[in-house]
PDB file of C-alpha atoms in Angstrom:
ATOM      1  CA  MET A   1       1.439  -8.478 -13.412  1.00 41.00           C
ATOM      2  CA  ARG A   2       4.207  -5.598 -13.239  1.00 44.00           C
ATOM      3  CA  GLY A   3       2.979  -3.165 -16.009  1.00 47.00           C
ATOM      4  CA  GLY A   4      -0.504  -4.407 -16.061  1.00 52.00           C
ATOM      5  CA  HIS A   5      -1.801  -2.769 -12.854  1.00 52.00           C
ATOM      6  CA  ALA A   6       0.103   0.676 -13.266  1.00 53.00           C
ATOM      7  CA  HIS A   7      -3.049   2.544 -13.616  1.00 55.00           C
ATOM      8  CA  MET A   8      -5.127   0.861 -10.918  1.00 57.00           C
ATOM      9  CA  GLU A   9      -7.718   2.954  -8.993  1.00 63.00           C
ATOM     10  CA  PRO A  10      -7.725   2.105  -5.450  1.00 64.00           C
ATOM     11  CA  VAL A  11     -11.341   0.353  -5.895  1.00 63.00           C
ATOM     12  CA  ALA A  12      -9.705  -2.143  -8.136  1.00 64.00           C
ATOM     13  CA  LEU A  13      -6.650  -2.691  -5.947  1.00 63.00           C
ATOM     14  CA  THR A  14      -9.453  -3.744  -3.268  1.00 64.00           C
ATOM     15  CA  THR A  15     -11.029  -5.735  -5.760  1.00 63.00           C
ATOM     16  CA  LEU A  16      -7.788  -7.838  -6.334  1.00 60.00           C
ATOM     17  CA  ILE A  17      -7.399  -8.454  -2.223  1.00 58.00           C
ATOM     18  CA  VAL A  18     -10.970  -9.373  -2.343  1.00 58.00           C
ATOM     19  CA  SER A  19     -10.691 -11.823  -5.113  1.00 59.00           C
ATOM     20  CA  GLY A  20      -7.719 -14.080  -3.110  1.00 60.00           C
ATOM     21  CA  ILE A  21      -4.770 -12.395  -4.291  1.00 66.00           C
ATOM     22  CA  LEU A  22      -2.104 -13.692  -1.590  1.00 74.00           C
ATOM     23  CA  GLU A  23      -0.870 -10.830   0.754  1.00 77.00           C
ATOM     24  CA  LEU A  24       2.775 -11.088  -0.057  1.00 80.00           C
ATOM     25  CA  ASP A  25       2.073 -10.751  -4.232  1.00 81.00           C
ATOM     26  CA  LEU A  26       0.147  -7.806  -3.254  1.00 79.00           C
ATOM     27  CA  LEU A  27       3.135  -6.457  -1.067  1.00 85.00           C
ATOM     28  CA  LYS A  28       5.920  -7.236  -3.479  1.00 86.00           C
ATOM     29  CA  ARG A  29       3.931  -6.911  -6.884  1.00 84.00           C
ATOM     30  CA  VAL A  30       0.998  -4.670  -6.812  1.00 82.00           C
ATOM     31  CA  LEU A  31       2.091  -1.907  -4.433  1.00 87.00           C
ATOM     32  CA  PRO A  32       5.062  -0.809  -5.872  1.00 89.00           C
ATOM     33  CA  VAL A  33       3.349  -0.167  -9.333  1.00 87.00           C
ATOM     34  CA  ALA A  34       0.196   1.026  -7.545  1.00 87.00           C
ATOM     35  CA  LEU A  35       1.725   3.859  -5.292  1.00 89.00           C
ATOM     36  CA  ARG A  36       2.488   7.414  -7.050  1.00 91.00           C
ATOM     37  CA  GLY A  37       4.900   9.922  -6.104  1.00 93.00           C
ATOM     38  CA  THR A  38       5.836  10.313  -2.292  1.00 93.00           C
ATOM     39  CA  ALA A  39       4.399   7.247  -1.400  1.00 92.00           C
ATOM     40  CA  ALA A  40       6.168   5.263  -3.962  1.00 93.00           C
ATOM     41  CA  GLN A  41       9.078   6.614  -3.052  1.00 95.00           C
ATOM     42  CA  TRP A  42       8.631   6.029   0.458  1.00 95.00           C
ATOM     43  CA  LEU A  43       8.176   2.140  -0.320  1.00 95.00           C
ATOM     44  CA  HIS A  44      11.308   1.958  -2.701  1.00 95.00           C
ATOM     45  CA  LEU A  45      13.194   3.037   0.491  1.00 96.00           C
ATOM     46  CA  GLN A  46      11.589   0.312   3.409  1.00 96.00           C
ATOM     47  CA  PRO A  47      12.741  -3.084   3.824  1.00 95.00           C
ATOM     48  CA  PRO A  48      10.144  -5.808   2.430  1.00 92.00           C
ATOM     49  CA  PHE A  49       7.003  -5.865   4.155  1.00 91.00           C
ATOM     50  CA  LEU A  50       5.912  -9.337   5.741  1.00 87.00           C
ATOM     51  CA  SER A  51       2.380  -8.451   6.086  1.00 87.00           C
ATOM     52  CA  TRP A  52      -0.579  -6.309   5.220  1.00 85.00           C
ATOM     53  CA  ASP A  53      -0.852  -4.735   8.718  1.00 88.00           C
ATOM     54  CA  ASN A  54       2.981  -3.982   9.166  1.00 92.00           C
ATOM     55  CA  PHE A  55       2.735  -2.169   5.702  1.00 92.00           C
ATOM     56  CA  MET A  56      -0.459  -0.397   6.617  1.00 90.00           C
ATOM     57  CA  ALA A  57       0.779   0.613  10.000  1.00 91.00           C
ATOM     58  CA  ALA A  58       4.331   1.820   8.642  1.00 94.00           C
ATOM     59  CA  LEU A  59       2.373   3.708   6.079  1.00 91.00           C
ATOM     60  CA  ARG A  60       0.005   5.574   8.743  1.00 90.00           C
ATOM     61  CA  VAL A  61       2.683   6.343  10.700  1.00 91.00           C
ATOM     62  CA  GLN A  62       4.330   8.071   7.726  1.00 92.00           C
ATOM     63  CA  PHE A  63       1.741  10.021   6.157  1.00 89.00           C
ATOM     64  CA  LEU A  64      -1.086  10.796   8.507  1.00 85.00           C
ATOM     65  CA  PRO A  65      -0.747  13.718  11.110  1.00 77.00           C
ATOM     66  CA  VAL A  66       0.254  12.901  14.546  1.00 75.00           C
ATOM     67  CA  ASP A  67      -3.313  13.753  15.698  1.00 74.00           C
ATOM     68  CA  HIS A  68      -5.310  12.132  12.981  1.00 64.00           C
ATOM     69  CA  GLY A  69      -7.030   9.890  15.544  1.00 63.00           C
ATOM     70  CA  TYR A  70      -8.014  12.687  17.583  1.00 59.00           C
ATOM     71  CA  ARG A  71      -9.386  14.647  14.890  1.00 57.00           C
ATOM     72  CA  VAL A  72     -11.504  11.459  13.707  1.00 54.00           C
ATOM     73  CA  HIS A  73     -13.415  11.783  16.414  1.00 54.00           C
TER      74      HIS A  73
END
């Protein structure tokens, strides 16, 4: 799986999630090859994520502006 998903678009990644790939497989195998640039560097420096929700929360804290929730409304 490692090299095969390096070119994936977000829609393809979502398809993997919907098709039943296990959450831990997604976190450990797909994300390291799906993320690029600063996000990939950031992921490499993080301790292992144990759930998708934890990953998404950390990703939002790192990459969304502090006032993001206010600007969306």
